[in-house]
PDB file of C-alpha atoms in Angstrom:
ATOM      1  CA  MET A   1      -0.162  -0.081   0.008  1.00 95.00           C
ATOM      2  CA  SER A   2       1.233   3.432  -1.024  1.00 95.00           C
ATOM      3  CA  ASP A   3      -1.158   5.730  -0.090  1.00 96.00           C
ATOM      4  CA  ILE A   4      -1.002   5.174   3.818  1.00 98.00           C
ATOM      5  CA  SER A   5       1.868   5.839   5.868  1.00 98.00           C
ATOM      6  CA  VAL A   6       2.516   3.803   9.017  1.00 98.00           C
ATOM      7  CA  ILE A   7       4.064   5.176  12.005  1.00 98.00           C
ATOM      8  CA  VAL A   8       4.926   2.753  15.058  1.00 98.00           C
ATOM      9  CA  LEU A   9       6.161   4.015  18.248  1.00 98.00           C
ATOM     10  CA  THR A  10       8.566   2.121  20.314  1.00 98.00           C
ATOM     11  CA  LYS A  11      11.128   2.238  23.192  1.00 96.00           C
ATOM     12  CA  ASN A  12      13.162  -1.167  24.017  1.00 96.00           C
ATOM     13  CA  GLU A  13      10.702  -3.070  22.030  1.00 96.00           C
ATOM     14  CA  GLU A  14      13.116  -5.535  20.961  1.00 94.00           C
ATOM     15  CA  GLU A  15      11.137  -8.654  21.754  1.00 90.00           C
ATOM     16  CA  GLY A  16       8.246  -8.250  19.890  1.00 91.00           C
ATOM     17  CA  LEU A  17       8.860  -5.597  17.090  1.00 96.00           C
ATOM     18  CA  ALA A  18       9.948  -7.656  14.223  1.00 97.00           C
ATOM     19  CA  ASN A  19       6.932  -9.954  14.483  1.00 96.00           C
ATOM     20  CA  THR A  20       4.936  -6.234  14.324  1.00 97.00           C
ATOM     21  CA  LEU A  21       6.889  -5.131  11.255  1.00 98.00           C
ATOM     22  CA  ARG A  22       6.996  -8.362   9.462  1.00 97.00           C
ATOM     23  CA  GLU A  23       2.917  -7.991   9.552  1.00 97.00           C
ATOM     24  CA  LEU A  24       3.457  -4.236   8.183  1.00 98.00           C
ATOM     25  CA  SER A  25       5.587  -5.376   5.085  1.00 96.00           C
ATOM     26  CA  ASP A  26       2.347  -4.408   2.931  1.00 95.00           C
ATOM     27  CA  PHE A  27       2.964  -0.724   3.302  1.00 97.00           C
ATOM     28  CA  GLU A  28       5.567   1.073   1.288  1.00 97.00           C
ATOM     29  CA  ASP A  29       5.804   3.891   4.143  1.00 98.00           C
ATOM     30  CA  LEU A  30       6.746   2.489   7.339  1.00 98.00           C
ATOM     31  CA  ILE A  31       8.590   4.643  10.153  1.00 98.00           C
ATOM     32  CA  VAL A  32       9.520   3.754  13.216  1.00 98.00           C
ATOM     33  CA  VAL A  33       9.910   6.491  16.121  1.00 98.00           C
ATOM     34  CA  ASP A  34      11.883   5.641  18.805  1.00 98.00           C
ATOM     35  CA  SER A  35      12.816   7.036  22.121  1.00 98.00           C
ATOM     36  CA  ASN A  36      16.189   6.593  22.702  1.00 97.00           C
ATOM     37  CA  SER A  37      16.391   2.587  23.184  1.00 97.00           C
ATOM     38  CA  THR A  38      19.066   1.167  24.953  1.00 98.00           C
ATOM     39  CA  ASP A  39      18.081  -2.344  23.320  1.00 97.00           C
ATOM     40  CA  ARG A  40      18.315  -3.719  19.613  1.00 97.00           C
ATOM     41  CA  THR A  41      14.870  -1.711  18.879  1.00 98.00           C
ATOM     42  CA  VAL A  42      16.768   0.212  16.267  1.00 98.00           C
ATOM     43  CA  GLU A  43      18.690  -2.387  14.515  1.00 98.00           C
ATOM     44  CA  ILE A  44      15.510  -4.701  14.267  1.00 98.00           C
ATOM     45  CA  ALA A  45      13.642  -1.682  12.715  1.00 98.00           C
ATOM     46  CA  ARG A  46      16.325  -0.959  10.014  1.00 98.00           C
ATOM     47  CA  SER A  47      17.018  -4.682   9.251  1.00 97.00           C
ATOM     48  CA  LEU A  48      13.073  -5.148   8.496  1.00 97.00           C
ATOM     49  CA  GLY A  49      13.184  -1.862   6.151  1.00 96.00           C
ATOM     50  CA  ALA A  50      11.675   0.662   8.295  1.00 98.00           C
ATOM     51  CA  ARG A  51      12.955   4.385   8.479  1.00 98.00           C
ATOM     52  CA  VAL A  52      13.867   5.236  12.121  1.00 98.00           C
ATOM     53  CA  VAL A  53      13.323   8.412  13.605  1.00 98.00           C
ATOM     54  CA  ASN A  54      14.523   9.218  17.148  1.00 98.00           C
ATOM     55  CA  PHE A  55      12.552  10.992  19.641  1.00 98.00           C
ATOM     56  CA  THR A  56      13.592  13.024  22.818  1.00 98.00           C
ATOM     57  CA  TRP A  57      11.200  14.537  24.978  1.00 97.00           C
ATOM     58  CA  ASP A  58      11.427  18.024  25.759  1.00 96.00           C
ATOM     59  CA  GLY A  59       8.975  17.999  28.808  1.00 95.00           C
ATOM     60  CA  ALA A  60       6.348  20.130  26.797  1.00 96.00           C
ATOM     61  CA  TYR A  61       3.758  19.427  23.917  1.00 96.00           C
ATOM     62  CA  PRO A  62       3.928  18.263  21.759  1.00 97.00           C
ATOM     63  CA  LYS A  63       4.072  14.949  22.965  1.00 97.00           C
ATOM     64  CA  LYS A  64       5.564  11.627  21.103  1.00 98.00           C
ATOM     65  CA  LYS A  65       2.276  10.936  19.036  1.00 98.00           C
ATOM     66  CA  GLN A  66       1.733  14.525  17.669  1.00 98.00           C
ATOM     67  CA  TRP A  67       5.517  15.023  17.256  1.00 98.00           C
ATOM     68  CA  SER A  68       5.421  12.170  15.071  1.00 98.00           C
ATOM     69  CA  LEU A  69       2.587  13.000  12.892  1.00 98.00           C
ATOM     70  CA  ASP A  70       4.378  16.399  12.470  1.00 97.00           C
ATOM     71  CA  HIS A  71       7.947  15.698  12.080  1.00 97.00           C
ATOM     72  CA  ALA A  72       8.413  11.655  11.260  1.00 98.00           C
ATOM     73  CA  GLY A  73       8.296  12.694   7.702  1.00 97.00           C
ATOM     74  CA  ALA A  74       5.586  10.688   6.629  1.00 98.00           C
ATOM     75  CA  LYS A  75       4.896  10.511   2.929  1.00 98.00           C
ATOM     76  CA  ASN A  76       1.153  10.689   3.035  1.00 97.00           C
ATOM     77  CA  ASP A  77      -1.418  12.595   4.337  1.00 97.00           C
ATOM     78  CA  TRP A  78      -2.937   9.589   6.060  1.00 98.00           C
ATOM     79  CA  VAL A  79      -1.255   7.734   8.588  1.00 98.00           C
ATOM     80  CA  LEU A  80      -2.039   4.549  10.653  1.00 98.00           C
ATOM     81  CA  LEU A  81      -0.135   5.133  14.095  1.00 98.00           C
ATOM     82  CA  LEU A  82       0.460   2.055  15.769  1.00 98.00           C
ATOM     83  CA  ASP A  83       2.202   1.108  19.018  1.00 97.00           C
ATOM     84  CA  ALA A  84       5.001  -1.264  19.099  1.00 97.00           C
ATOM     85  CA  ASP A  85       3.055  -4.442  19.684  1.00 96.00           C
ATOM     86  CA  GLU A  86       0.033  -3.759  17.208  1.00 98.00           C
ATOM     87  CA  TYR A  87      -0.663  -4.685  13.672  1.00 98.00           C
ATOM     88  CA  PRO A  88      -3.450  -4.768  11.445  1.00 98.00           C
ATOM     89  CA  THR A  89      -5.326  -8.186  10.986  1.00 98.00           C
ATOM     90  CA  GLN A  90      -5.442  -9.377   7.361  1.00 97.00           C
ATOM     91  CA  ALA A  91      -9.135  -8.743   7.359  1.00 98.00           C
ATOM     92  CA  LEU A  92      -7.988  -5.016   8.166  1.00 98.00           C
ATOM     93  CA  LYS A  93      -5.049  -4.782   5.430  1.00 98.00           C
ATOM     94  CA  ASP A  94      -7.567  -5.613   2.978  1.00 97.00           C
ATOM     95  CA  GLU A  95      -9.900  -3.269   4.147  1.00 98.00           C
ATOM     96  CA  LEU A  96      -7.443  -0.506   4.186  1.00 98.00           C
ATOM     97  CA  ARG A  97      -6.414  -1.479   0.417  1.00 97.00           C
ATOM     98  CA  ALA A  98     -10.051  -1.299  -0.870  1.00 96.00           C
ATOM     99  CA  LEU A  99     -10.329   2.240   0.975  1.00 96.00           C
ATOM    100  CA  GLU A 100      -7.085   3.326  -0.209  1.00 94.00           C
ATOM    101  CA  GLY A 101      -8.227   4.689  -3.344  1.00 90.00           C
ATOM    102  CA  GLN A 102     -11.018   6.567  -1.708  1.00 95.00           C
ATOM    103  CA  LEU A 103      -8.751   8.423   0.760  1.00 95.00           C
ATOM    104  CA  ALA A 104      -7.758  11.254  -1.375  1.00 92.00           C
ATOM    105  CA  THR A 105     -11.525  12.279  -1.738  1.00 94.00           C
ATOM    106  CA  ALA A 106     -12.863  11.162   1.756  1.00 96.00           C
ATOM    107  CA  SER A 107     -14.643  13.486   3.968  1.00 97.00           C
ATOM    108  CA  GLU A 108     -13.343  12.158   6.960  1.00 98.00           C
ATOM    109  CA  GLY A 109     -10.755  13.276   9.423  1.00 98.00           C
ATOM    110  CA  ALA A 110     -10.007  10.121  10.903  1.00 98.00           C
ATOM    111  CA  PHE A 111     -11.083   6.454  11.399  1.00 98.00           C
ATOM    112  CA  ASP A 112     -12.095   4.642  14.559  1.00 97.00           C
ATOM    113  CA  ILE A 113     -10.575   0.843  14.813  1.00 97.00           C
ATOM    114  CA  HIS A 114     -11.579  -1.792  17.356  1.00 97.00           C
ATOM    115  CA  LEU A 115      -8.578  -3.779  19.082  1.00 97.00           C
ATOM    116  CA  LEU A 116      -8.268  -7.509  19.058  1.00 97.00           C
ATOM    117  CA  TYR A 117      -6.507  -7.869  22.544  1.00 96.00           C
ATOM    118  CA  ARG A 118      -3.994 -10.812  23.947  1.00 96.00           C
ATOM    119  CA  PHE A 119      -4.168 -11.120  27.485  1.00 94.00           C
ATOM    120  CA  GLY A 120      -2.971 -14.246  29.569  1.00 90.00           C
ATOM    121  CA  GLY A 121      -1.743 -15.841  26.108  1.00 91.00           C
ATOM    122  CA  ARG A 122      -4.902 -15.897  24.535  1.00 94.00           C
ATOM    123  CA  LEU A 123      -6.820 -13.217  22.162  1.00 96.00           C
ATOM    124  CA  LEU A 124      -9.859 -12.147  23.364  1.00 97.00           C
ATOM    125  CA  THR A 125     -13.051 -12.098  21.113  1.00 96.00           C
ATOM    126  CA  HIS A 126     -15.424 -11.171  23.656  1.00 97.00           C
ATOM    127  CA  GLY A 127     -15.920  -9.103  26.639  1.00 96.00           C
ATOM    128  CA  HIS A 128     -14.518  -5.108  26.683  1.00 94.00           C
ATOM    129  CA  VAL A 129     -13.110  -3.875  23.516  1.00 94.00           C
ATOM    130  CA  VAL A 130     -10.719  -1.101  23.203  1.00 93.00           C
ATOM    131  CA  THR A 131     -11.413   1.629  20.129  1.00 94.00           C
ATOM    132  CA  LYS A 132      -8.627   3.824  19.161  1.00 95.00           C
ATOM    133  CA  ARG A 133      -8.465   6.366  16.563  1.00 96.00           C
ATOM    134  CA  SER A 134      -5.635   5.061  14.801  1.00 98.00           C
ATOM    135  CA  LEU A 135      -6.047   5.924  11.071  1.00 98.00           C
ATOM    136  CA  LEU A 136      -5.529   9.846  10.915  1.00 98.00           C
ATOM    137  CA  ASN A 137      -5.356  12.463   8.338  1.00 98.00           C
ATOM    138  CA  THR A 138      -2.536  14.719   9.642  1.00 97.00           C
ATOM    139  CA  LYS A 139      -4.131  17.868   7.858  1.00 97.00           C
ATOM    140  CA  ARG A 140      -7.502  17.570   9.699  1.00 97.00           C
ATOM    141  CA  ALA A 141      -6.886  15.407  12.845  1.00 97.00           C
ATOM    142  CA  ARG A 142      -4.274  16.492  15.771  1.00 97.00           C
ATOM    143  CA  PHE A 143      -3.777  15.251  19.452  1.00 96.00           C
ATOM    144  CA  PRO A 144      -5.229  18.149  21.671  1.00 92.00           C
ATOM    145  CA  GLU A 145      -2.918  19.715  24.388  1.00 93.00           C
ATOM    146  CA  VAL A 146      -4.339  19.205  27.569  1.00 89.00           C
ATOM    147  CA  ALA A 147      -2.862  21.065  31.129  1.00 88.00           C
ATOM    148  CA  ASP A 148      -1.526  17.445  32.356  1.00 90.00           C
ATOM    149  CA  LEU A 149       2.277  18.484  31.987  1.00 92.00           C
ATOM    150  CA  ASP A 150       3.008  17.850  35.813  1.00 89.00           C
ATOM    151  CA  ALA A 151       1.008  14.821  36.332  1.00 88.00           C
ATOM    152  CA  PRO A 152       2.624  11.651  36.974  1.00 90.00           C
ATOM    153  CA  GLY A 153       2.623   8.162  35.075  1.00 88.00           C
ATOM    154  CA  ILE A 154       1.974   8.972  31.497  1.00 88.00           C
ATOM    155  CA  ARG A 155       4.995  11.536  30.506  1.00 90.00           C
ATOM    156  CA  GLU A 156       6.146  11.868  26.989  1.00 95.00           C
ATOM    157  CA  VAL A 157       3.171   9.889  25.625  1.00 95.00           C
ATOM    158  CA  GLU A 158      -0.597  11.421  24.985  1.00 95.00           C
ATOM    159  CA  GLY A 159      -2.520  10.168  27.675  1.00 89.00           C
ATOM    160  CA  HIS A 160      -5.950   8.038  27.295  1.00 87.00           C
ATOM    161  CA  TYR A 161      -7.743  10.222  24.988  1.00 89.00           C
ATOM    162  CA  GLN A 162      -8.519  10.615  21.035  1.00 92.00           C
ATOM    163  CA  PRO A 163      -7.134  12.506  18.413  1.00 95.00           C
ATOM    164  CA  SER A 164      -9.761  15.393  17.388  1.00 95.00           C
ATOM    165  CA  THR A 165     -10.869  16.770  14.010  1.00 96.00           C
ATOM    166  CA  SER A 166     -13.444  18.687  12.966  1.00 95.00           C
ATOM    167  CA  ALA A 167     -14.364  16.460  10.198  1.00 97.00           C
ATOM    168  CA  PRO A 168     -16.664  13.362  10.148  1.00 97.00           C
ATOM    169  CA  ILE A 169     -14.979  10.229  12.191  1.00 96.00           C
ATOM    170  CA  GLY A 170     -15.264   6.940  10.254  1.00 97.00           C
ATOM    171  CA  LYS A 171     -15.547   3.702  11.736  1.00 97.00           C
ATOM    172  CA  LEU A 172     -13.625   0.345  10.162  1.00 98.00           C
ATOM    173  CA  ARG A 173     -14.891  -3.151  10.456  1.00 97.00           C
ATOM    174  CA  ALA A 174     -11.904  -5.245  10.978  1.00 98.00           C
ATOM    175  CA  ARG A 175      -9.536  -5.157  13.822  1.00 98.00           C
ATOM    176  CA  ILE A 176      -5.681  -4.284  15.392  1.00 98.00           C
ATOM    177  CA  VAL A 177      -4.410  -6.881  17.131  1.00 98.00           C
ATOM    178  CA  HIS A 178      -2.650  -5.607  20.259  1.00 97.00           C
ATOM    179  CA  ASP A 179      -0.554  -8.209  20.570  1.00 95.00           C
ATOM    180  CA  ASP A 180       0.934  -7.833  24.079  1.00 90.00           C
ATOM    181  CA  ARG A 181       3.096 -10.804  24.767  1.00 87.00           C
ATOM    182  CA  ASP A 182       4.694  -9.307  27.771  1.00 87.00           C
ATOM    183  CA  PRO A 183       5.063 -11.013  31.304  1.00 90.00           C
ATOM    184  CA  VAL A 184       1.344  -9.882  32.846  1.00 92.00           C
ATOM    185  CA  SER A 185       3.737  -8.171  35.558  1.00 93.00           C
ATOM    186  CA  SER A 186       4.498  -5.661  32.999  1.00 92.00           C
ATOM    187  CA  TRP A 187       0.766  -4.962  32.213  1.00 93.00           C
ATOM    188  CA  PHE A 188       0.441  -4.454  35.960  1.00 95.00           C
ATOM    189  CA  ALA A 189       3.278  -2.178  35.719  1.00 94.00           C
ATOM    190  CA  ARG A 190       2.039  -0.018  33.114  1.00 93.00           C
ATOM    191  CA  HIS A 191      -1.398   0.323  34.495  1.00 95.00           C
ATOM    192  CA  ASN A 192      -0.081   1.235  37.978  1.00 95.00           C
ATOM    193  CA  ARG A 193       1.454   4.412  36.147  1.00 94.00           C
ATOM    194  CA  TYR A 194      -1.719   5.025  34.378  1.00 94.00           C
ATOM    195  CA  SER A 195      -3.925   4.888  37.032  1.00 94.00           C
ATOM    196  CA  ASP A 196      -1.233   7.383  38.690  1.00 94.00           C
ATOM    197  CA  TRP A 197      -2.303   9.942  35.912  1.00 91.00           C
ATOM    198  CA  GLU A 198      -6.135   9.287  35.975  1.00 89.00           C
ATOM    199  CA  ALA A 199      -6.222   9.602  39.792  1.00 91.00           C
ATOM    200  CA  HIS A 200      -4.389  13.041  39.039  1.00 89.00           C
ATOM    201  CA  LEU A 201      -7.247  14.146  36.764  1.00 85.00           C
ATOM    202  CA  GLU A 202      -9.969  13.231  39.659  1.00 82.00           C
ATOM    203  CA  MET A 203      -8.449  16.089  41.367  1.00 84.00           C
ATOM    204  CA  ASN A 204      -8.914  18.848  39.079  1.00 83.00           C
ATOM    205  CA  ARG A 205     -12.574  18.824  37.721  1.00 79.00           C
ATOM    206  CA  GLU A 206     -11.560  21.348  34.855  1.00 81.00           C
ATOM    207  CA  LEU A 207      -8.808  19.116  33.378  1.00 80.00           C
ATOM    208  CA  LYS A 208     -10.769  15.830  34.093  1.00 78.00           C
ATOM    209  CA  LYS A 209     -13.966  17.312  32.002  1.00 80.00           C
ATOM    210  CA  ASP A 210     -11.611  18.966  29.213  1.00 79.00           C
ATOM    211  CA  ILE A 211      -9.829  14.926  28.513  1.00 80.00           C
ATOM    212  CA  ALA A 212     -13.244  13.376  29.223  1.00 75.00           C
ATOM    213  CA  SER A 213     -14.826  15.499  26.092  1.00 77.00           C
ATOM    214  CA  LYS A 214     -11.673  14.019  23.870  1.00 75.00           C
ATOM    215  CA  ARG A 215     -12.438  10.301  24.638  1.00 73.00           C
ATOM    216  CA  THR A 216     -14.380   7.966  22.642  1.00 71.00           C
ATOM    217  CA  VAL A 217     -18.715   7.804  23.819  1.00 72.00           C
ATOM    218  CA  LYS A 218     -17.645   4.659  25.351  1.00 70.00           C
ATOM    219  CA  GLY A 219     -14.885   6.327  27.265  1.00 71.00           C
ATOM    220  CA  ARG A 220     -17.121   8.913  28.671  1.00 71.00           C
ATOM    221  CA  ILE A 221     -19.736   6.836  29.864  1.00 73.00           C
ATOM    222  CA  PHE A 222     -17.094   4.594  31.849  1.00 72.00           C
ATOM    223  CA  ASP A 223     -15.593   7.934  33.200  1.00 72.00           C
ATOM    224  CA  SER A 224     -19.430   9.253  34.693  1.00 73.00           C
ATOM    225  CA  VAL A 225     -20.620   5.742  36.151  1.00 77.00           C
ATOM    226  CA  PRO A 226     -20.330   5.286  40.039  1.00 81.00           C
ATOM    227  CA  MET A 227     -18.895   1.743  41.122  1.00 89.00           C
ATOM    228  CA  LYS A 228     -16.807   1.269  38.386  1.00 89.00           C
ATOM    229  CA  PRO A 229     -14.761  -1.989  39.404  1.00 94.00           C
ATOM    230  CA  PHE A 230     -17.918  -3.677  40.009  1.00 95.00           C
ATOM    231  CA  LEU A 231     -19.707  -2.148  37.257  1.00 93.00           C
ATOM    232  CA  PHE A 232     -17.502  -2.759  34.568  1.00 93.00           C
ATOM    233  CA  PHE A 233     -16.817  -6.638  35.857  1.00 96.00           C
ATOM    234  CA  MET A 234     -20.590  -6.789  34.795  1.00 96.00           C
ATOM    235  CA  TYR A 235     -20.164  -5.254  31.860  1.00 95.00           C
ATOM    236  CA  ALA A 236     -17.223  -7.009  30.595  1.00 96.00           C
ATOM    237  CA  PHE A 237     -17.359 -10.747  31.936  1.00 97.00           C
ATOM    238  CA  VAL A 238     -21.246 -10.652  31.938  1.00 97.00           C
ATOM    239  CA  ALA A 239     -22.948  -8.288  29.393  1.00 97.00           C
ATOM    240  CA  ARG A 240     -20.027  -8.737  26.955  1.00 96.00           C
ATOM    241  CA  ALA A 241     -19.887 -12.407  27.447  1.00 98.00           C
ATOM    242  CA  GLY A 242     -16.150 -12.083  28.525  1.00 97.00           C
ATOM    243  CA  PHE A 243     -16.752 -15.687  30.021  1.00 98.00           C
ATOM    244  CA  LEU A 244     -16.603 -17.031  26.427  1.00 98.00           C
ATOM    245  CA  ASP A 245     -12.847 -16.429  26.678  1.00 97.00           C
ATOM    246  CA  GLY A 246     -12.264 -18.740  29.439  1.00 97.00           C
ATOM    247  CA  ARG A 247      -9.881 -18.215  32.494  1.00 97.00           C
ATOM    248  CA  ALA A 248      -7.920 -15.161  30.218  1.00 96.00           C
ATOM    249  CA  GLY A 249     -11.255 -13.294  29.932  1.00 97.00           C
ATOM    250  CA  PHE A 250     -11.883 -13.667  33.761  1.00 98.00           C
ATOM    251  CA  ASP A 251      -8.451 -12.577  34.597  1.00 97.00           C
ATOM    252  CA  TYR A 252      -8.861  -9.456  31.949  1.00 97.00           C
ATOM    253  CA  ALA A 253     -11.951  -8.511  33.205  1.00 97.00           C
ATOM    254  CA  VAL A 254     -10.462  -8.614  36.700  1.00 97.00           C
ATOM    255  CA  ALA A 255      -7.661  -6.627  36.115  1.00 97.00           C
ATOM    256  CA  LEU A 256      -9.166  -3.884  34.122  1.00 95.00           C
ATOM    257  CA  SER A 257     -11.660  -3.679  37.149  1.00 96.00           C
ATOM    258  CA  THR A 258      -8.833  -3.238  39.677  1.00 96.00           C
ATOM    259  CA  TYR A 259      -7.406  -0.540  37.556  1.00 95.00           C
ATOM    260  CA  TYR A 260     -10.470   1.350  38.180  1.00 93.00           C
ATOM    261  CA  TRP A 261     -10.313   0.478  41.943  1.00 95.00           C
ATOM    262  CA  GLN A 262      -6.775   1.546  42.000  1.00 96.00           C
ATOM    263  CA  ILE A 263      -7.438   5.262  40.734  1.00 93.00           C
ATOM    264  CA  GLY A 264     -10.390   5.265  43.306  1.00 93.00           C
ATOM    265  CA  VAL A 265      -7.858   4.339  45.821  1.00 95.00           C
ATOM    266  CA  LYS A 266      -5.219   6.647  44.590  1.00 95.00           C
ATOM    267  CA  ARG A 267      -7.732   9.495  44.410  1.00 92.00           C
ATOM    268  CA  ARG A 268      -8.767   8.951  48.033  1.00 93.00           C
ATOM    269  CA  GLU A 269      -5.529   8.963  49.171  1.00 95.00           C
ATOM    270  CA  LEU A 270      -4.977  12.608  47.330  1.00 91.00           C
ATOM    271  CA  LEU A 271      -7.836  13.813  48.818  1.00 90.00           C
ATOM    272  CA  ARG A 272      -6.491  12.740  52.318  1.00 93.00           C
ATOM    273  CA  VAL A 273      -3.076  14.525  51.594  1.00 90.00           C
ATOM    274  CA  ALA A 274      -5.087  17.625  50.237  1.00 85.00           C
TER     275      ALA A 274
END
């Protein structure tokens, strides 16, 4: 595919990057934006034909995703923006290939894509589904700048919100594989940092309201409901049939429920300290 560029964000991703880049070999313009990796990430990326651009965060906006859209040198206006453990399913590649010829005249500014998540060694086909605005027109879509530079947990990469566009937002049918093969301890370590950021938002109503407005409809609903840990588990494991994914589905529903519990505990601690 020559009309869609791909940008993959990396930092010390030598374990799974080769698999990701092989899955992206259909794309002519393949760029890796790397944050000063100290392992073989850059070597692997270059050996598999990717252009590597280094990113060093200066502590201000733009953060890594928007910086990549602005400065990585993508050859096309349309960019598929991915993490190092994400790649399109074959069905999504087929869908993008069919869409490619229409993008030059498309009215959309971005497309939302569902993720097919791997957890506990299994691809989860039921339960909670994450949606990312991953296919972006760099002239119409942009990640917002929010007042979170002093927030802990999420630093050089934009937080849990979507890029904004005044143009229509499309939706693709097929999925991106989130092929997380790291030890489950790394999942908990990441979400421990993420919950620090989320708890910080809870202490700043205007910032929380601003970021909530930049999330998907589903994300805004989760933001507003009470008793998040319990309700999320019932939604993911029961209402969305996560139980059909067996033990991995149960573990994932519990893990995300405890993530919401972590945010609540940390928020209450911040309130006590304040």
